[in-house]
Coordinates of C-alpha atoms in Angstrom, one line a residue:
M216 CA -15.0 -19.4 -10.3
T217 CA -15.7 -18.2 -13.7
D218 CA -13.0 -18.4 -16.4
V219 CA -13.0 -15.2 -18.4
S220 CA -10.7 -12.7 -20.0
A221 CA -9.7 -10.0 -17.5
P222 CA -11.8 -6.9 -17.9
P223 CA -9.7 -3.8 -18.2
Q224 CA -11.0 -2.4 -14.9
S225 CA -10.2 -5.6 -12.9
L226 CA -7.2 -5.8 -10.5
S227 CA -4.6 -8.5 -9.9
I228 CA -4.1 -10.0 -6.5
A229 CA -0.9 -7.9 -6.2
E230 CA -2.8 -4.7 -7.0
V231 CA -5.5 -5.6 -4.4
S232 CA -2.8 -6.3 -1.9
D233 CA -1.3 -2.9 -2.5
A234 CA -4.7 -1.1 -2.4
T235 CA -5.8 -2.8 0.9
G236 CA -2.6 -3.4 2.8
L237 CA -3.4 -7.1 3.0
S238 CA -0.8 -9.6 2.0
I239 CA -1.4 -11.9 -0.9
D240 CA -1.5 -14.9 1.4
T241 CA -4.1 -13.1 3.6
L242 CA -6.3 -12.4 0.6
R243 CA -6.1 -16.0 -0.4
W244 CA -6.9 -17.2 3.1
Y245 CA -9.9 -14.8 3.3
E246 CA -11.2 -16.3 0.1
R247 CA -10.7 -19.9 1.3
Q248 CA -12.5 -18.9 4.5
Q249 CA -15.4 -17.6 2.3
L250 CA -15.2 -14.1 3.7
F251 CA -16.0 -12.8 0.3
P252 CA -17.4 -14.6 -2.8
P253 CA -15.1 -16.5 -5.1
V254 CA -13.1 -14.2 -7.3
T255 CA -13.2 -14.4 -11.1
R256 CA -10.2 -15.9 -12.8
D257 CA -8.6 -15.1 -16.1
S258 CA -7.7 -17.6 -18.8
G259 CA -4.4 -18.1 -17.0
R260 CA -6.3 -19.0 -13.8
R261 CA -5.1 -15.8 -12.1
R262 CA -7.5 -14.0 -9.8
R263 CA -9.0 -10.8 -11.2
Y264 CA -10.9 -8.6 -8.7
S265 CA -13.7 -6.4 -9.9
V266 CA -14.9 -3.1 -8.5
E267 CA -17.6 -5.0 -6.7
D268 CA -15.1 -7.5 -5.3
M269 CA -13.0 -4.5 -4.0
S270 CA -16.1 -3.0 -2.4
R271 CA -16.9 -6.3 -0.6
I272 CA -13.3 -6.7 0.5
R273 CA -13.3 -3.2 2.0
L274 CA -16.6 -3.9 3.8
M275 CA -15.1 -7.2 5.2
L276 CA -12.0 -5.3 6.4
R277 CA -14.2 -2.8 8.2
L278 CA -16.2 -5.6 9.8
R279 CA -13.0 -7.3 10.9
R280 CA -11.5 -4.1 12.2
T281 CA -14.6 -3.5 14.3
G282 CA -14.3 -6.9 15.8
M283 CA -16.9 -8.9 13.8
P284 CA -16.1 -12.6 14.2
V285 CA -15.1 -14.5 11.1
K286 CA -18.2 -16.8 11.4
D287 CA -20.5 -13.7 11.3
I288 CA -18.7 -12.3 8.2
R289 CA -19.0 -15.6 6.5
R290 CA -22.7 -15.7 7.4
F291 CA -23.1 -12.1 5.9
V292 CA -21.4 -13.3 2.7
E293 CA -23.8 -16.3 2.5
L294 CA -26.7 -13.9 3.0
L295 CA -25.5 -11.6 0.2
A296 CA -25.7 -14.6 -2.1
G297 CA -29.3 -15.1 -1.0
G298 CA -30.6 -12.0 -2.6
P299 CA -33.2 -9.5 -1.4
E300 CA -35.1 -12.0 0.7
T301 CA -32.1 -12.0 3.1
H302 CA -32.2 -8.2 3.7
R303 CA -33.9 -8.6 7.1
E304 CA -31.4 -11.1 8.3
R305 CA -28.5 -9.0 7.1
L306 CA -30.0 -6.0 8.8
A307 CA -30.3 -7.9 12.1
L308 CA -26.7 -9.1 11.8
L309 CA -25.4 -5.6 11.2
Q310 CA -27.5 -4.1 13.9
S311 CA -26.2 -6.6 16.4
H312 CA -22.6 -5.9 15.3
R313 CA -23.3 -2.1 15.7
S314 CA -24.4 -2.6 19.3
R315 CA -21.2 -4.5 20.0
I316 CA -19.2 -1.7 18.4
L317 CA -20.9 0.9 20.5
S318 CA -20.3 -1.1 23.7
D319 CA -16.6 -1.5 22.7
M320 CA -16.4 2.3 22.1
D321 CA -17.8 3.0 25.5
Q322 CA -15.3 0.7 27.1
L323 CA -12.5 2.2 25.1
A324 CA -13.5 5.7 26.2
K325 CA -13.3 4.6 29.8
D326 CA -9.9 3.0 29.2
L327 CA -8.7 6.2 27.5
D328 CA -9.8 8.2 30.5
A329 CA -7.7 5.9 32.7
V330 CA -4.7 6.3 30.5
D331 CA -5.2 10.1 30.4
F332 CA -5.4 10.1 34.2
K333 CA -2.0 8.3 34.4
I334 CA -0.5 10.6 31.8
G335 CA -1.5 13.5 34.0
H336 CA -0.2 11.9 37.1
Y337 CA 3.2 11.2 35.5
T338 CA 3.4 14.6 33.9
E339 CA 3.0 16.1 37.4
L340 CA 5.7 13.9 38.8
V341 CA 8.1 14.7 36.0
G342 CA 7.3 18.4 36.3
D343 CA 8.0 18.3 40.1
G344 CA 11.4 16.6 39.4
L345 CA 10.3 13.4 40.9
D346 CA 11.4 11.4 37.9
C347 CA 15.1 11.5 39.0
Q348 CA 16.6 8.6 40.8
Y349 CA 18.4 11.0 43.1
P350 CA 16.3 14.3 43.4
A351 CA 18.4 17.4 43.9

């Protein structure tokens, strides 16, 4: 954590919370879990998020939304700090995650088909008047 004056383009934790939809407590927890690099602090020790911090937070959110485990996100952040020599490992991590996303999407498509089938079934029943407790 570097102690510097807040650059004009930096954001407070409340502004980041508003921009991302994450609570302030969640942002602090993610930082403690090392899901993004430590955030710069101003002279009052308040967090100040840079454009780069926001970019990393948005990537982390996408990775979480798509089901990447916390340990893998933490590993990705560690690799980011490792510089260019970690590009291959980062690539492998993202490719593996992409494969899981595609598998999940395939399963979700099948599940959606099942839900659509049931919607069609109940639409027919309602249309035939079979939704009444005592049909006329």
